XYZ file of C-alpha atoms in Angstrom:
391
model
C -94.961 -35.251 72.034
C -94.698 -37.257 75.297
C -91.632 -38.795 76.876
C -88.262 -37.884 75.456
C -89.478 -34.438 74.321
C -86.662 -32.008 73.548
C -86.732 -28.231 73.442
C -86.305 -27.179 69.831
C -84.483 -23.852 69.676
C -84.070 -21.589 66.651
C -80.374 -22.036 67.301
C -78.225 -24.427 65.307
C -76.268 -25.277 68.439
C -79.090 -25.983 70.908
C -79.576 -29.721 71.314
C -81.840 -30.370 74.284
C -82.731 -29.211 77.744
C -79.786 -31.141 79.197
C -77.329 -28.756 80.842
C -74.197 -30.877 80.558
C -72.048 -33.004 82.808
C -69.029 -32.567 85.044
C -65.935 -32.333 82.883
C -67.529 -29.993 80.342
C -65.066 -27.707 78.580
C -64.652 -24.251 80.115
C -63.300 -21.336 78.041
C -62.058 -18.226 79.854
C -61.187 -14.915 78.189
C -60.710 -11.724 80.148
C -63.479 -11.502 82.770
C -65.707 -13.919 80.825
C -66.319 -17.639 81.252
C -68.040 -19.709 78.553
C -69.302 -23.283 78.997
C -70.346 -24.277 75.443
C -72.162 -27.497 76.364
C -74.361 -25.575 78.814
C -74.659 -22.466 76.626
C -73.585 -20.453 79.656
C -71.714 -17.152 79.372
C -70.856 -15.224 82.544
C -68.830 -12.131 83.384
C -67.156 -12.441 86.786
C -69.845 -14.934 87.776
C -72.801 -12.862 86.541
C -74.836 -14.202 83.584
C -74.424 -12.170 80.384
C -77.777 -11.552 78.621
C -77.272 -12.718 75.055
C -79.703 -13.979 72.418
C -79.438 -17.478 70.979
C -78.174 -16.365 67.561
C -75.513 -14.080 69.031
C -74.347 -16.899 71.303
C -74.198 -19.241 68.289
C -71.968 -16.755 66.464
C -69.701 -16.505 69.512
C -69.429 -20.298 69.726
C -68.438 -20.541 66.060
C -65.750 -17.842 66.125
C -64.281 -19.226 69.357
C -64.296 -22.762 67.928
C -62.143 -21.505 65.039
C -59.908 -19.189 67.106
C -57.356 -17.888 66.367
C -58.180 -18.529 62.707
C -60.401 -16.380 60.522
C -64.031 -17.471 60.115
C -65.591 -16.585 56.768
C -69.080 -15.124 56.571
C -70.118 -18.155 54.559
C -69.047 -20.495 57.366
C -70.967 -18.428 59.907
C -74.132 -18.504 57.820
C -73.814 -22.261 57.262
C -73.323 -23.044 60.953
C -75.591 -20.464 62.600
C -78.427 -20.456 60.032
C -78.139 -23.915 58.416
C -80.326 -24.407 55.363
C -81.787 -20.871 55.518
C -81.444 -17.879 53.208
C -80.465 -15.036 55.539
C -79.625 -11.457 54.665
C -76.120 -10.346 55.622
C -77.586 -7.656 57.863
C -78.625 -10.422 60.277
C -74.979 -11.293 60.861
C -74.096 -7.644 61.419
C -76.939 -7.348 63.942
C -75.622 -10.317 65.919
C -72.071 -8.945 65.848
C -73.290 -5.622 67.228
C -75.117 -7.450 70.018
C -72.007 -9.521 70.768
C -69.660 -6.572 70.901
C -72.076 -4.699 73.118
C -72.359 -7.660 75.501
C -68.599 -8.235 75.589
C -67.765 -4.550 75.835
C -64.199 -3.675 74.970
C -62.859 -6.880 76.458
C -59.870 -6.850 78.790
C -58.017 -3.551 78.727
C -60.537 -2.099 76.285
C -59.435 -4.404 73.451
C -61.979 -5.910 71.086
C -62.600 -9.638 71.409
C -63.802 -10.088 67.821
C -62.010 -8.465 64.908
C -63.619 -7.780 61.535
C -61.411 -8.513 58.538
C -63.015 -6.391 55.821
C -64.510 -8.479 53.030
C -63.262 -11.760 54.506
C -64.910 -12.504 57.838
C -64.315 -12.392 61.592
C -61.633 -13.544 63.992
C -61.704 -14.030 67.767
C -58.562 -12.204 68.895
C -58.755 -12.216 72.713
C -56.455 -14.683 74.538
C -58.254 -17.906 75.471
C -57.628 -20.493 78.176
C -59.383 -23.859 78.124
C -60.037 -26.186 81.049
C -62.607 -28.670 82.329
C -65.455 -28.070 84.757
C -64.797 -29.762 88.075
C -67.406 -31.745 89.987
C -67.756 -29.003 92.594
C -68.158 -26.173 90.086
C -71.577 -24.963 88.990
C -71.565 -22.278 86.307
C -74.116 -19.499 86.508
C -76.961 -20.431 84.180
C -78.781 -18.047 81.833
C -82.015 -16.521 83.172
C -84.796 -19.076 83.209
C -82.492 -22.108 82.927
C -82.546 -25.012 85.381
C -80.123 -27.595 86.555
C -81.213 -31.230 86.109
C -81.937 -31.491 89.835
C -84.462 -28.659 89.601
C -86.660 -30.330 86.991
C -89.069 -31.758 89.549
C -89.391 -28.470 91.419
C -92.278 -26.081 90.925
C -91.883 -23.719 87.957
C -90.654 -20.296 89.100
C -90.724 -17.251 86.824
C -87.298 -16.548 85.315
C -85.663 -13.152 85.532
C -86.568 -11.681 82.201
C -84.229 -9.215 80.535
C -84.949 -5.897 78.901
C -85.996 -5.289 75.314
C -82.403 -4.343 74.622
C -81.323 -7.904 75.269
C -84.137 -9.600 73.336
C -84.676 -7.448 70.240
C -82.276 -7.052 67.297
C -80.266 -3.853 67.335
C -81.509 -1.238 64.857
C -78.537 -0.639 62.574
C -80.420 1.498 60.047
C -83.186 4.038 60.415
C -86.745 3.107 59.515
C -87.945 5.355 56.709
C -91.403 6.340 55.567
C -93.218 4.719 58.475
C -93.770 7.588 60.915
C -97.565 7.317 60.761
C -97.527 3.525 60.984
C -95.274 3.594 64.050
C -97.592 6.012 65.836
C -100.724 4.045 64.916
C -99.274 0.704 65.982
C -98.103 2.115 69.283
C -101.606 3.458 69.955
C -103.181 0.112 69.019
C -100.909 -1.727 71.459
C -102.018 0.604 74.223
C -105.662 -0.315 73.597
C -105.436 -3.950 72.491
C -103.629 -6.985 73.858
C -103.311 -8.651 70.445
C -102.389 -6.731 67.308
C -101.615 -8.546 64.061
C -99.513 -6.678 61.514
C -100.589 -7.999 58.093
C -98.968 -7.424 54.727
C -97.306 -9.108 51.738
C -93.787 -10.488 51.874
C -91.030 -7.871 51.764
C -93.278 -4.997 52.855
C -91.308 -4.517 56.097
C -93.482 -6.141 58.757
C -90.584 -7.466 60.823
C -88.634 -4.216 60.624
C -91.671 -2.210 61.733
C -92.544 -4.636 64.548
C -89.006 -4.464 65.954
C -89.042 -0.657 65.745
C -92.345 -0.569 67.632
C -90.897 -2.964 70.205
C -88.052 -0.565 70.919
C -90.452 2.389 71.156
C -92.767 0.728 73.681
C -90.057 -1.023 75.717
C -90.491 1.297 78.691
C -94.216 0.507 78.772
C -93.450 -3.197 79.322
C -91.174 -3.495 82.373
C -91.211 -7.291 82.062
C -89.487 -7.092 78.660
C -90.112 -7.256 74.935
C -89.253 -10.519 73.163
C -88.971 -11.379 69.463
C -89.901 -14.964 68.547
C -88.927 -15.682 64.935
C -91.053 -18.513 63.526
C -89.684 -18.414 59.951
C -87.231 -21.328 60.417
C -89.949 -23.651 61.765
C -91.813 -26.225 59.656
C -93.311 -28.432 62.385
C -96.333 -27.030 64.281
C -95.175 -28.958 67.357
C -92.003 -26.844 67.439
C -93.874 -23.578 68.119
C -94.155 -24.273 71.853
C -90.554 -25.333 72.281
C -89.194 -22.488 70.158
C -91.139 -19.974 72.267
C -89.874 -21.560 75.474
C -86.302 -21.507 74.165
C -86.445 -17.768 73.388
C -87.898 -17.031 76.838
C -85.388 -19.291 78.600
C -88.123 -21.559 79.990
C -87.364 -25.222 80.643
C -90.059 -27.713 79.664
C -89.622 -30.793 81.841
C -93.158 -31.943 81.005
C -94.213 -31.538 77.370
C -97.876 -32.093 78.201
C -97.882 -28.964 80.368
C -95.812 -26.753 78.063
C -98.382 -23.948 77.818
C -98.825 -23.845 81.591
C -95.053 -23.775 82.072
C -94.632 -20.825 79.717
C -97.604 -18.978 81.239
C -96.280 -19.496 84.764
C -92.838 -18.290 83.775
C -94.259 -15.114 82.205
C -95.671 -14.178 85.625
C -97.593 -11.025 86.397
C -95.446 -8.235 84.918
C -96.434 -6.382 81.769
C -94.667 -8.056 78.845
C -94.813 -7.908 75.053
C -94.154 -10.922 72.837
C -93.589 -10.327 69.118
C -94.422 -13.459 67.133
C -92.808 -12.950 63.720
C -93.710 -14.759 60.453
C -96.861 -16.426 61.790
C -98.197 -17.291 58.321
C -96.148 -20.479 58.138
C -97.870 -22.119 61.134
C -101.029 -20.086 61.713
C -103.013 -22.754 63.577
C -100.316 -23.646 66.100
C -99.306 -20.022 66.681
C -102.882 -18.832 67.100
C -103.560 -21.617 69.591
C -100.534 -20.710 71.707
C -101.232 -16.971 71.614
C -104.867 -17.477 72.590
C -103.929 -19.775 75.481
C -101.270 -17.378 76.803
C -103.516 -14.328 76.603
C -106.147 -16.172 78.650
C -103.659 -17.270 81.312
C -101.384 -14.188 81.557
C -103.287 -10.923 82.181
C -100.168 -8.774 81.841
C -99.253 -10.149 78.408
C -99.634 -8.301 75.110
C -98.818 -9.771 71.689
C -97.766 -8.171 68.410
C -97.861 -10.691 65.556
C -96.637 -10.320 61.975
C -98.254 -12.422 59.281
C -99.406 -12.535 55.689
C -102.829 -13.655 56.938
C -104.937 -13.066 60.021
C -104.928 -15.409 63.009
C -108.749 -15.507 63.316
C -108.764 -14.867 67.059
C -111.564 -13.011 68.815
C -109.223 -10.554 70.519
C -107.300 -9.816 67.315
C -106.923 -6.232 66.094
C -105.712 -6.195 62.480
C -103.340 -3.590 61.074
C -102.750 -3.784 57.321
C -99.310 -2.596 56.238
C -99.129 -1.200 52.711
C -96.016 -0.638 50.592
C -94.300 2.733 50.842
C -95.744 5.712 48.996
C -94.280 6.093 45.482
C -93.888 9.306 43.471
C -96.494 9.778 40.731
C -95.391 9.658 37.077
C -93.623 12.775 35.815
C -93.106 14.081 39.360
C -90.121 16.430 39.607
C -89.964 16.734 43.388
C -89.906 13.168 44.745
C -88.331 13.741 48.175
C -90.847 13.014 50.924
C -92.312 9.948 49.262
C -91.426 6.980 51.479
C -90.216 4.741 48.645
C -87.977 7.445 47.191
C -86.564 8.403 50.586
C -85.730 4.770 51.381
C -84.097 4.157 48.005
C -82.013 7.339 48.220
C -80.890 6.530 51.778
C -79.829 2.973 50.918
C -78.315 4.001 47.582
C -76.167 6.563 49.373
C -74.956 3.826 51.709
C -74.010 1.650 48.711
C -72.376 4.482 46.760
C -71.208 7.505 48.725
C -71.138 9.584 45.504
C -74.842 9.130 44.865
C -77.242 11.956 45.665
C -80.751 12.741 44.503
C -80.773 15.442 41.829
C -82.845 16.800 38.988
C -80.867 14.604 36.611
C -81.734 11.297 38.294
C -85.084 12.042 39.980
C -87.115 10.666 37.069
C -85.149 7.398 37.068
C -85.442 7.043 40.852
C -89.191 7.662 40.681
C -89.600 5.043 37.951
C -87.609 2.480 39.947
C -89.828 3.097 42.985
C -93.010 2.667 40.955
C -91.833 -0.444 39.129
C -90.867 -2.050 42.437
C -94.295 -1.111 43.820
C -92.810 0.657 46.842
C -91.877 -2.681 48.460
C -89.041 -1.932 50.932
C -87.165 -5.207 50.474
C -87.138 -4.839 46.673
C -86.000 -1.209 46.950
C -83.146 -2.125 49.292
C -82.000 -4.942 47.016
C -82.059 -2.605 44.019
C -80.184 0.151 45.860
C -77.443 -2.301 46.798
C -76.710 -2.798 43.062
C -76.466 0.907 42.287
C -72.686 1.135 42.507
C -72.302 -1.696 40.009
C -75.015 -0.761 37.510
C -75.465 2.986 37.910
C -78.888 4.596 38.108
C -79.752 4.213 34.409
C -78.369 0.693 34.260
C -80.431 -0.187 37.307
C -83.590 1.301 35.798
C -83.233 -0.524 32.491
C -82.055 -3.681 34.257
C -85.451 -4.054 35.905
C -86.672 -5.487 32.623
C -84.512 -8.545 33.376
C -85.030 -8.712 37.116
């Protein structure tokens, strides 16, 4: 890495650790002030805790205001070059609306135009940052003049500010949730292993919410799926935690120092893409930060001495010819998601056999079941069952 090293964020808008110059554009709406070049959002001078993706979405809708922004445009600009499920956009919108509240006078800042996209509807005023003005920076950020100063631990937020909002219930994983929570109480490194689509990320986030009170320093999700360069693991982790890296050669020490002494949980998601680099960082942080625990998700183990493996299997499927299929995790998930796709759908004696067959043929894999359920309204239950031959 060396001189000229830049922090690589998972965000499409993050460019470097430069915080901007005098004359940067300032956007005010209600009690909020946004400085896009510095990625700074404050409410009456107080920093607003907001994840990188949610901030990216806000920047895009404001850039297009007052015009409508299509979902396609948002995906292209916030997740460039990635295949992302639409639920990710909904999650970020929920986080945004929660952070912005009802806006001025209780009015929404972002309006949803059903089937078309989103529109920023709050009145905006634009100006330029004067030489004497210094916007409040997000937790952990530094001004250029602070780069040579000793690294102080940033004020970490709560799990609520650093984990995706749970928009749907997690189904069929009661035992797994309890077992993972117990493992995290007894082990500092737990790796959740399973095939793609089995629900590792969903389960890890659910566990993060459950144990949030046990980690007063915060729970943080670090998504590694967009990364292809092992060298980006350090900078992506620092970006999520809000840690500046003025010296690339001391990146691990900088992150460890910033984590400090409080009990914290880091969730490293999709580790299988860069196992060596991720394992090296996790091992180094666990050695340097006694209060740190790590939950990793991966399709393969990290091969670390402290690692406790937890294998995640697909959901339980009803056996052939079963009449009563309620209570099997795969069937319960399919029925729940099918009901969301078609409000007229309900499990009955007439469709139980077809639902059971769909669950078995999709091997109880949650992602496959959710994708199939989303097509129910179009194909019908029998059409969906027979259509699996051409999946």
